[in-house]
Amino acid sequence: MSDIREFIPDESAIGVRVDKFLAAQMPEFSRSEIQRFNITRTGGAPVKCAEKIRAGDVFMVAVPDAPATDTAADNISTDFDLDILFEDDDIIVINKPRGVVMYPSAGNKTGTLVQNILAHTHLSLLGGDTRPGVVHRLDKDTSGVMVFAKSDAAFRGLVKIFSEHDLTRKYVAFVWGVPNWTGADITGNIARSSRNRQKMSMVKTGGRPAHTIVNVMDVWTRVGVAALRCTLMTGRTHQIRVHLSAHGFPVLCDPVYGRGSARLGSVRNPELLEFIKTHNGQMLHAEVLEFIHPVTGAPMHFRAPLPDDMAELRCILDDTE
């Protein structure tokens, strides 16, 4: 069985690639995933993702269900205690711990965040059997605030909010380097790397537009480290990590974009050196999430404190000054 979804583009979408349009409408899926879906126009005519949208187009997208063995509900679990920031009949807001995968996949059958939430409550199945309630994502090793849809009405509303970027998302990142500015706007298209398909990179042509606003929170000049607050104006895969690394401020302990080995030789503080060498997971935390409740219309504001490891890192850095 497949989840069939209908999309009616407005005039502003005319001339846009079909997969780009659908990725904006379904932020819970990556563009590469959407390219594998069965997409037709009304009447059943197949559509290629590279086609451009025409006036009057109506698309039917068949989102395939995952195999039964991979569904989130098959292995609901209580591997860790949920840090619930808010819950009502329509949504649940969680402070996601670092090191936890979002939902089941080929390499992660159990112990995911979604499976732990399902042990506590139900989630909207509009996200599919594998990703019920999922409207946005955080990387496995990024912690912080996340919202999930419990009702179908909330799912539809949250998808619209995220696709239109009608919300506030602020992150805290500890990075290598000390900026000579207090704030910056980073823009630049992001696409999958041609050299390593597991990575994203900034590109001069193609890709998807990305915009991050960065403000300096603290600097530790002796060790060449800074704490930055990053506000997402768009929501691309690995956006903050890619933007900061491309501009010379890679996130500490980031195994993909961090370039940490090139910096270790300059670290003289033994406690800091030990932390960086032994710690797994980028020092990136989704601190703030603000949006309008998709059902009640009430303003929602959530802030998650720094996780223990980032709080420990801050203490170590303070001791270096």
CSV table of N, CA, C and O in Angstrom, one decimal, residues 74-191:
chain,number,residue,atom,x,y,z
A,74,ASP,N,6.4,-1.5,14.9
A,74,ASP,CA,6.7,-2.9,15.1
A,74,ASP,C,7.6,-3.1,16.3
A,74,ASP,O,7.6,-4.1,17.0
A,75,ASN,N,8.5,-2.1,16.6
A,75,ASN,CA,9.4,-2.2,17.7
A,75,ASN,C,9.4,-1.0,18.6
A,75,ASN,O,10.5,-0.4,18.8
A,76,ILE,N,8.2,-0.6,19.1
A,76,ILE,CA,8.2,0.5,20.0
A,76,ILE,C,9.1,0.2,21.2
A,76,ILE,O,9.2,-1.0,21.6
A,77,SER,N,9.7,1.2,21.7
A,77,SER,CA,10.7,0.9,22.7
A,77,SER,C,10.8,2.0,23.8
A,77,SER,O,10.3,3.1,23.6
A,78,THR,N,11.4,1.7,24.9
A,78,THR,CA,11.6,2.7,25.9
A,78,THR,C,13.1,2.6,26.3
A,78,THR,O,13.5,2.4,27.5
A,79,ASP,N,14.0,2.9,25.3
A,79,ASP,CA,15.4,2.8,25.5
A,79,ASP,C,15.9,4.0,26.3
A,79,ASP,O,17.0,3.9,26.9
A,80,PHE,N,15.2,5.1,26.3
A,80,PHE,CA,15.6,6.3,27.1
A,80,PHE,C,14.3,7.0,27.5
A,80,PHE,O,13.2,6.9,26.9
A,81,ASP,N,14.4,7.8,28.5
A,81,ASP,CA,13.3,8.6,29.0
A,81,ASP,C,13.1,9.8,28.1
A,81,ASP,O,14.1,10.5,27.7
A,82,LEU,N,11.9,10.1,27.7
A,82,LEU,CA,11.6,11.2,26.8
A,82,LEU,C,11.6,12.5,27.6
A,82,LEU,O,11.1,12.5,28.7
A,83,ASP,N,12.2,13.5,27.1
A,83,ASP,CA,12.2,14.8,27.7
A,83,ASP,C,11.1,15.6,27.0
A,83,ASP,O,11.4,16.2,26.0
A,84,ILE,N,9.9,15.6,27.5
A,84,ILE,CA,8.7,16.2,26.9
A,84,ILE,C,8.6,17.6,27.3
A,84,ILE,O,8.4,17.9,28.5
A,85,LEU,N,8.7,18.5,26.4
A,85,LEU,CA,8.5,20.0,26.7
A,85,LEU,C,7.1,20.4,26.6
A,85,LEU,O,6.7,21.4,27.3
A,86,PHE,N,6.3,19.7,25.8
A,86,PHE,CA,4.8,20.1,25.7
A,86,PHE,C,4.1,19.0,25.0
A,86,PHE,O,4.7,18.3,24.2
A,87,GLU,N,2.8,18.8,25.4
A,87,GLU,CA,2.0,17.8,24.7
A,87,GLU,C,0.5,18.1,24.9
A,87,GLU,O,0.1,18.6,26.0
A,88,ASP,N,-0.2,18.0,23.8
A,88,ASP,CA,-1.7,18.1,23.8
A,88,ASP,C,-2.2,17.0,22.9
A,88,ASP,O,-1.5,16.1,22.5
A,89,ASP,N,-3.5,17.2,22.5
A,89,ASP,CA,-4.1,16.2,21.6
A,89,ASP,C,-3.5,16.2,20.2
A,89,ASP,O,-3.7,15.2,19.5
A,90,ASP,N,-2.8,17.2,19.8
A,90,ASP,CA,-2.4,17.4,18.4
A,90,ASP,C,-0.9,17.3,18.2
A,90,ASP,O,-0.5,16.9,17.1
A,91,ILE,N,-0.1,17.8,19.1
A,91,ILE,CA,1.3,17.8,18.9
A,91,ILE,C,2.0,17.3,20.2
A,91,ILE,O,1.5,17.3,21.3
A,92,ILE,N,3.3,16.9,20.0
A,92,ILE,CA,4.2,16.6,21.1
A,92,ILE,C,5.5,17.2,20.8
A,92,ILE,O,6.0,17.1,19.7
A,93,VAL,N,6.1,18.0,21.8
A,93,VAL,CA,7.4,18.6,21.6
A,93,VAL,C,8.4,17.9,22.5
A,93,VAL,O,8.2,17.8,23.7
A,94,ILE,N,9.5,17.5,21.9
A,94,ILE,CA,10.5,16.7,22.6
A,94,ILE,C,11.9,17.4,22.5
A,94,ILE,O,12.2,18.0,21.5
A,95,ASN,N,12.6,17.3,23.6
A,95,ASN,CA,14.0,17.7,23.6
A,95,ASN,C,14.8,16.4,23.2
A,95,ASN,O,15.0,15.6,24.1
A,96,LYS,N,15.2,16.3,22.0
A,96,LYS,CA,15.9,15.1,21.5
A,96,LYS,C,17.3,15.0,22.0
A,96,LYS,O,18.1,16.0,22.0
A,97,PRO,N,17.7,13.9,22.5
A,97,PRO,CA,19.1,13.7,23.0
A,97,PRO,C,20.0,13.4,21.8
A,97,PRO,O,19.6,13.0,20.8
A,98,ARG,N,21.3,13.7,22.0
A,98,ARG,CA,22.3,13.5,21.0
A,98,ARG,C,22.5,11.9,20.9
A,98,ARG,O,22.3,11.2,21.9
A,99,GLY,N,22.8,11.5,19.7
A,99,GLY,CA,23.1,10.1,19.5
A,99,GLY,C,21.9,9.2,19.2
A,99,GLY,O,22.1,8.0,19.1
A,100,VAL,N,20.8,9.8,19.1
A,100,VAL,CA,19.5,9.1,18.8
A,100,VAL,C,19.1,9.3,17.4
A,100,VAL,O,18.9,10.5,17.0
A,101,VAL,N,18.8,8.2,16.6
A,101,VAL,CA,18.3,8.3,15.3
A,101,VAL,C,16.8,8.7,15.3
A,101,VAL,O,16.1,8.3,16.2
A,102,MET,N,16.4,9.4,14.3
A,102,MET,CA,15.0,9.9,14.3
A,102,MET,C,14.0,8.8,14.1
A,102,MET,O,13.0,8.7,14.9
A,103,TYR,N,14.1,7.9,13.1
A,103,TYR,CA,13.1,6.9,12.8
A,103,TYR,C,13.8,5.6,12.2
A,103,TYR,O,15.0,5.7,11.8
A,104,PRO,N,13.2,4.5,12.2
A,104,PRO,CA,13.8,3.3,11.7
A,104,PRO,C,14.3,3.4,10.2
A,104,PRO,O,13.7,4.1,9.4
A,105,SER,N,15.5,2.8,10.0
A,105,SER,CA,16.0,2.8,8.6
A,105,SER,C,16.8,1.5,8.5
A,105,SER,O,16.8,0.7,9.5
A,106,ALA,N,17.5,1.3,7.4
A,106,ALA,CA,18.1,0.0,7.1
A,106,ALA,C,19.1,-0.3,8.2
A,106,ALA,O,19.3,-1.5,8.6
A,107,GLY,N,19.9,0.7,8.7
A,107,GLY,CA,20.9,0.4,9.7
A,107,GLY,C,20.5,0.6,11.1
A,107,GLY,O,21.2,0.4,12.1
A,108,ASN,N,19.2,1.1,11.3
A,108,ASN,CA,18.7,1.4,12.7
A,108,ASN,C,17.3,0.9,12.8
A,108,ASN,O,16.3,1.7,12.5
A,109,LYS,N,17.1,-0.3,13.2
A,109,LYS,CA,15.8,-0.9,13.2
A,109,LYS,C,15.1,-0.5,14.5
A,109,LYS,O,13.8,-0.5,14.5
A,110,THR,N,15.8,-0.3,15.6
A,110,THR,CA,15.2,-0.1,16.9
A,110,THR,C,15.9,1.1,17.6
A,110,THR,O,16.9,1.6,17.2
A,111,GLY,N,15.3,1.5,18.7
A,111,GLY,CA,15.9,2.5,19.6
A,111,GLY,C,15.8,3.9,19.0
A,111,GLY,O,16.5,4.8,19.5
A,112,THR,N,14.9,4.1,18.1
A,112,THR,CA,14.8,5.5,17.5
A,112,THR,C,13.9,6.4,18.3
A,112,THR,O,13.1,5.9,19.2
A,113,LEU,N,14.0,7.7,18.0
A,113,LEU,CA,13.1,8.6,18.7
A,113,LEU,C,11.7,8.3,18.5
A,113,LEU,O,10.9,8.4,19.5
A,114,VAL,N,11.3,8.1,17.3
A,114,VAL,CA,9.9,7.9,17.0
A,114,VAL,C,9.4,6.6,17.7
A,114,VAL,O,8.2,6.7,18.3
A,115,GLN,N,10.1,5.6,17.8
A,115,GLN,CA,9.7,4.4,18.5
A,115,GLN,C,9.5,4.6,20.0
A,115,GLN,O,8.6,4.0,20.6
A,116,ASN,N,10.4,5.5,20.5
A,116,ASN,CA,10.2,5.8,22.0
A,116,ASN,C,9.0,6.7,22.2
A,116,ASN,O,8.3,6.5,23.2
A,117,ILE,N,8.7,7.6,21.2
A,117,ILE,CA,7.5,8.4,21.4
A,117,ILE,C,6.2,7.5,21.3
A,117,ILE,O,5.3,7.7,22.0
A,118,LEU,N,6.3,6.5,20.3
A,118,LEU,CA,5.1,5.6,20.2
A,118,LEU,C,4.8,4.8,21.4
A,118,LEU,O,3.7,4.3,21.6
A,119,ALA,N,5.9,4.5,22.2
A,119,ALA,CA,5.7,3.8,23.5
A,119,ALA,C,4.9,4.7,24.5
A,119,ALA,O,4.3,4.2,25.4
A,120,HIS,N,4.9,6.0,24.2
A,120,HIS,CA,4.2,6.9,25.1
A,120,HIS,C,2.9,7.4,24.6
A,120,HIS,O,1.9,7.5,25.4
A,121,THR,N,2.8,7.6,23.3
A,121,THR,CA,1.5,8.1,22.7
A,121,THR,C,1.5,7.8,21.2
A,121,THR,O,2.4,7.2,20.7
A,122,HIS,N,0.4,8.1,20.6
A,122,HIS,CA,0.2,7.8,19.1
A,122,HIS,C,0.8,9.0,18.3
A,122,HIS,O,0.9,10.1,18.9
A,123,LEU,N,1.0,8.8,17.1
A,123,LEU,CA,1.5,9.8,16.1
A,123,LEU,C,0.7,9.7,14.8
A,123,LEU,O,0.2,8.6,14.5
A,124,SER,N,0.5,10.8,14.1
A,124,SER,CA,-0.2,10.8,12.9
A,124,SER,C,0.4,9.9,11.8
A,124,SER,O,1.6,10.0,11.6
A,125,LEU,N,-0.4,9.1,11.2
A,125,LEU,CA,0.2,8.1,10.2
A,125,LEU,C,0.3,8.8,8.8
A,125,LEU,O,0.7,8.1,7.9
A,126,LEU,N,0.0,10.1,8.7
A,126,LEU,CA,0.2,10.8,7.4
A,126,LEU,C,1.7,10.8,7.1
A,126,LEU,O,2.0,11.0,5.9
A,127,GLY,N,2.5,10.7,8.0
A,127,GLY,CA,4.0,10.6,7.8
A,127,GLY,C,4.4,9.3,7.2
A,127,GLY,O,5.6,9.1,6.9
A,128,GLY,N,3.5,8.3,7.2
A,128,GLY,CA,3.9,6.9,6.8
A,128,GLY,C,4.1,6.0,8.0
A,128,GLY,O,4.3,6.5,9.1
A,129,ASP,N,4.2,4.7,7.8
A,129,ASP,CA,4.4,3.8,8.8
A,129,ASP,C,5.8,3.9,9.5
A,129,ASP,O,5.9,3.6,10.7
A,130,THR,N,6.8,4.3,8.7
A,130,THR,CA,8.1,4.4,9.3
A,130,THR,C,8.3,5.7,10.0
A,130,THR,O,9.1,5.8,11.0
A,131,ARG,N,7.7,6.8,9.5
A,131,ARG,CA,7.9,8.2,10.0
A,131,ARG,C,6.6,8.8,10.5
A,131,ARG,O,6.3,9.9,10.1
A,132,PRO,N,5.8,8.1,11.3
A,132,PRO,CA,4.6,8.7,11.8
A,132,PRO,C,4.9,10.0,12.5
A,132,PRO,O,5.8,10.1,13.4
A,133,GLY,N,4.1,11.1,12.2
A,133,GLY,CA,4.2,12.3,12.9
A,133,GLY,C,5.4,13.2,12.6
A,133,GLY,O,5.5,14.3,13.1
A,134,VAL,N,6.3,12.7,11.7
A,134,VAL,CA,7.6,13.4,11.5
A,134,VAL,C,7.4,14.5,10.4
A,134,VAL,O,6.9,14.2,9.3
A,135,VAL,N,7.7,15.8,10.8
A,135,VAL,CA,7.5,16.9,9.8
A,135,VAL,C,8.9,17.6,9.6
A,135,VAL,O,9.0,18.5,8.8
A,136,HIS,N,9.8,17.3,10.5
A,136,HIS,CA,11.2,17.9,10.2
A,136,HIS,C,12.2,16.9,10.9
A,136,HIS,O,11.8,16.0,11.6
A,137,ARG,N,13.5,17.1,10.7
A,137,ARG,CA,14.5,16.2,11.1
A,137,ARG,C,15.6,16.9,11.8
A,137,ARG,O,15.9,18.1,11.5
A,138,LEU,N,16.3,16.2,12.7
A,138,LEU,CA,17.6,16.5,13.2
A,138,LEU,C,18.5,15.4,13.0
A,138,LEU,O,18.1,14.2,13.1
A,139,ASP,N,19.8,15.7,12.7
A,139,ASP,CA,20.8,14.6,12.6
A,139,ASP,C,20.9,13.8,13.9
A,139,ASP,O,20.6,14.3,15.0
A,140,LYS,N,21.4,12.6,13.7
A,140,LYS,CA,21.5,11.7,14.9
A,140,LYS,C,22.3,12.4,16.0
A,140,LYS,O,21.9,12.3,17.2
A,141,ASP,N,23.4,13.1,15.7
A,141,ASP,CA,24.2,13.6,16.7
A,141,ASP,C,23.9,15.1,17.0
A,141,ASP,O,24.8,15.8,17.5
A,142,THR,N,22.8,15.6,16.6
A,142,THR,CA,22.3,17.0,16.9
A,142,THR,C,21.2,16.8,17.9
A,142,THR,O,20.3,16.0,17.7
A,143,SER,N,21.3,17.6,19.0
A,143,SER,CA,20.3,17.5,20.1
A,143,SER,C,19.3,18.7,19.9
A,143,SER,O,19.6,19.6,19.2
A,144,GLY,N,18.2,18.7,20.7
A,144,GLY,CA,17.4,19.8,20.8
A,144,GLY,C,15.9,19.7,20.5
A,144,GLY,O,15.4,18.5,20.4
A,145,VAL,N,15.2,20.8,20.3
A,145,VAL,CA,13.8,20.9,20.3
A,145,VAL,C,13.2,20.3,18.9
A,145,VAL,O,13.7,20.7,17.9
A,146,MET,N,12.2,19.4,19.0
A,146,MET,CA,11.6,18.9,17.9
A,146,MET,C,10.1,18.8,18.2
A,146,MET,O,9.7,18.5,19.3
A,147,VAL,N,9.3,19.0,17.1
A,147,VAL,CA,7.8,18.9,17.3
A,147,VAL,C,7.4,17.7,16.4
A,147,VAL,O,7.8,17.6,15.2
A,148,PHE,N,6.4,16.9,16.9
A,148,PHE,CA,5.8,15.8,16.1
A,148,PHE,C,4.3,16.0,16.1
A,148,PHE,O,3.7,16.5,17.1
A,149,ALA,N,3.7,15.5,15.0
A,149,ALA,CA,2.2,15.6,14.9
A,149,ALA,C,1.5,14.4,15.4
A,149,ALA,O,1.9,13.3,15.0
A,150,LYS,N,0.6,14.6,16.3
A,150,LYS,CA,-0.2,13.5,16.8
A,150,LYS,C,-1.5,13.3,16.0
A,150,LYS,O,-2.0,12.2,15.8
A,151,SER,N,-2.1,14.4,15.6
A,151,SER,CA,-3.3,14.4,14.8
A,151,SER,C,-3.0,14.7,13.3
A,151,SER,O,-2.0,15.3,13.0
A,152,ASP,N,-3.9,14.2,12.4
A,152,ASP,CA,-3.7,14.5,11.0
A,152,ASP,C,-3.8,15.9,10.7
A,152,ASP,O,-3.1,16.5,9.8
A,153,ALA,N,-4.7,16.6,11.4
A,153,ALA,CA,-4.8,18.1,11.2
A,153,ALA,C,-3.5,18.8,11.5
A,153,ALA,O,-3.1,19.7,10.8
A,154,ALA,N,-2.9,18.4,12.6
A,154,ALA,CA,-1.6,19.0,13.0
A,154,ALA,C,-0.5,18.7,12.0
A,154,ALA,O,0.3,19.5,11.7
A,155,PHE,N,-0.5,17.4,11.5
A,155,PHE,CA,0.5,17.1,10.5
A,155,PHE,C,0.4,18.0,9.3
A,155,PHE,O,1.4,18.5,8.9
A,156,ARG,N,-0.8,18.1,8.8
A,156,ARG,CA,-1.0,19.0,7.6
A,156,ARG,C,-0.5,20.4,7.9
A,156,ARG,O,0.1,21.1,7.1
A,157,GLY,N,-0.9,20.9,9.1
A,157,GLY,CA,-0.6,22.3,9.4
A,157,GLY,C,0.9,22.5,9.6
A,157,GLY,O,1.5,23.5,9.2
A,158,LEU,N,1.5,21.5,10.3
A,158,LEU,CA,3.0,21.7,10.5
A,158,LEU,C,3.8,21.6,9.2
A,158,LEU,O,4.8,22.3,9.0
A,159,VAL,N,3.4,20.7,8.3
A,159,VAL,CA,4.0,20.6,7.0
A,159,VAL,C,4.0,21.9,6.3
A,159,VAL,O,5.0,22.3,5.7
A,160,LYS,N,2.9,22.6,6.3
A,160,LYS,CA,2.7,23.9,5.7
A,160,LYS,C,3.6,24.9,6.4
A,160,LYS,O,4.3,25.7,5.7
A,161,ILE,N,3.7,24.9,7.7
A,161,ILE,CA,4.5,25.8,8.4
A,161,ILE,C,6.0,25.7,8.1
A,161,ILE,O,6.7,26.6,7.8
A,162,PHE,N,6.4,24.4,8.0
A,162,PHE,CA,7.9,24.2,7.7
A,162,PHE,C,8.2,24.4,6.3
A,162,PHE,O,9.3,24.9,6.0
A,163,SER,N,7.3,24.1,5.4
A,163,SER,CA,7.5,24.3,4.0
A,163,SER,C,7.6,25.8,3.6
A,163,SER,O,8.3,26.2,2.7
A,164,GLU,N,6.8,26.6,4.4
A,164,GLU,CA,6.8,28.0,4.1
A,164,GLU,C,7.8,28.8,5.0
A,164,GLU,O,7.9,30.0,5.0
A,165,HIS,N,8.5,28.0,5.8
A,165,HIS,CA,9.5,28.6,6.8
A,165,HIS,C,8.9,29.6,7.7
A,165,HIS,O,9.5,30.6,8.0
A,166,ASP,N,7.6,29.4,8.1
A,166,ASP,CA,6.9,30.3,8.9
A,166,ASP,C,7.1,30.0,10.4
A,166,ASP,O,6.1,29.7,11.1
A,167,LEU,N,8.3,30.0,10.8
A,167,LEU,CA,8.7,29.6,12.2
A,167,LEU,C,10.1,30.1,12.5
A,167,LEU,O,10.8,30.6,11.6
A,168,THR,N,10.5,30.0,13.8
A,168,THR,CA,11.8,30.4,14.2
A,168,THR,C,12.6,29.2,14.7
A,168,THR,O,12.0,28.5,15.6
A,169,ARG,N,13.8,28.9,14.2
A,169,ARG,CA,14.6,27.9,14.6
A,169,ARG,C,16.0,28.4,14.9
A,169,ARG,O,16.7,28.9,14.0
A,170,LYS,N,16.4,28.3,16.2
A,170,LYS,CA,17.7,28.8,16.6
A,170,LYS,C,18.6,27.7,17.2
A,170,LYS,O,18.1,26.9,18.0
A,171,TYR,N,19.8,27.6,16.7
A,171,TYR,CA,20.8,26.6,17.2
A,171,TYR,C,22.0,27.2,17.9
A,171,TYR,O,22.3,28.4,17.6
A,172,VAL,N,22.6,26.5,18.7
A,172,VAL,CA,23.9,26.9,19.3
A,172,VAL,C,25.0,25.9,18.8
A,172,VAL,O,24.8,24.7,18.8
A,173,ALA,N,26.1,26.5,18.3
A,173,ALA,CA,27.2,25.7,17.8
A,173,ALA,C,28.5,26.2,18.4
A,173,ALA,O,28.7,27.4,18.5
A,174,PHE,N,29.3,25.2,18.9
A,174,PHE,CA,30.6,25.5,19.3
A,174,PHE,C,31.5,25.2,18.1
A,174,PHE,O,31.5,24.1,17.5
A,175,VAL,N,32.3,26.2,17.6
A,175,VAL,CA,33.1,26.1,16.4
A,175,VAL,C,34.5,26.4,16.6
A,175,VAL,O,34.9,27.1,17.5
A,176,TRP,N,35.4,25.9,15.7
A,176,TRP,CA,36.7,26.3,15.6
A,176,TRP,C,36.8,27.7,14.9
A,176,TRP,O,36.1,28.0,14.0
A,177,GLY,N,37.6,28.6,15.5
A,177,GLY,CA,37.8,29.9,14.9
A,177,GLY,C,37.1,31.0,15.7
A,177,GLY,O,36.1,30.7,16.4
A,178,VAL,N,37.7,32.2,15.6
A,178,VAL,CA,37.2,33.3,16.3
A,178,VAL,C,36.8,34.4,15.3
A,178,VAL,O,37.7,35.0,14.7
A,179,PRO,N,35.5,34.6,15.1
A,179,PRO,CA,35.1,35.6,14.1
A,179,PRO,C,35.6,37.0,14.4
A,179,PRO,O,35.7,37.4,15.6
A,180,ASN,N,35.8,37.8,13.4
A,180,ASN,CA,36.1,39.2,13.6
A,180,ASN,C,34.9,40.1,13.4
A,180,ASN,O,35.0,41.3,13.1
A,181,TRP,N,33.7,39.5,13.5
A,181,TRP,CA,32.4,40.1,13.3
A,181,TRP,C,31.5,39.6,14.4
A,181,TRP,O,31.8,38.6,15.1
A,182,THR,N,30.5,40.4,14.7
A,182,THR,CA,29.5,39.9,15.7
A,182,THR,C,28.3,39.3,15.1
A,182,THR,O,27.5,38.5,15.8
A,183,GLY,N,28.1,39.5,13.8
A,183,GLY,CA,26.9,38.9,13.2
A,183,GLY,C,27.2,38.8,11.7
A,183,GLY,O,27.9,39.6,11.1
A,184,ALA,N,26.6,37.8,11.0
A,184,ALA,CA,26.8,37.6,9.6
A,184,ALA,C,25.6,36.9,9.0
A,184,ALA,O,24.9,36.1,9.7
A,185,ASP,N,25.3,37.1,7.7
A,185,ASP,CA,24.3,36.4,7.0
A,185,ASP,C,25.1,35.5,6.0
A,185,ASP,O,25.9,36.0,5.2
A,186,ILE,N,24.9,34.2,6.1
A,186,ILE,CA,25.5,33.3,5.2
A,186,ILE,C,24.5,32.7,4.2
A,186,ILE,O,23.4,32.2,4.7
A,187,THR,N,24.7,32.9,3.0
A,187,THR,CA,23.8,32.4,1.9
A,187,THR,C,24.7,31.6,1.0
A,187,THR,O,25.9,31.8,0.8
A,188,GLY,N,24.1,30.6,0.3
A,188,GLY,CA,24.8,29.8,-0.6
A,188,GLY,C,24.0,28.5,-0.9
A,188,GLY,O,23.6,27.9,0.1
A,189,ASN,N,23.9,28.2,-2.1
A,189,ASN,CA,23.1,26.9,-2.4
A,189,ASN,C,23.8,25.7,-1.9
A,189,ASN,O,25.1,25.6,-1.9
A,190,ILE,N,23.1,24.7,-1.5
A,190,ILE,CA,23.6,23.5,-1.0
A,190,ILE,C,23.1,22.3,-1.8
A,190,ILE,O,21.9,22.2,-2.2
A,191,ALA,N,24.0,21.4,-2.2
A,191,ALA,CA,23.7,20.2,-2.9
A,191,ALA,C,24.5,19.0,-2.4
A,191,ALA,O,25.4,19.2,-1.6
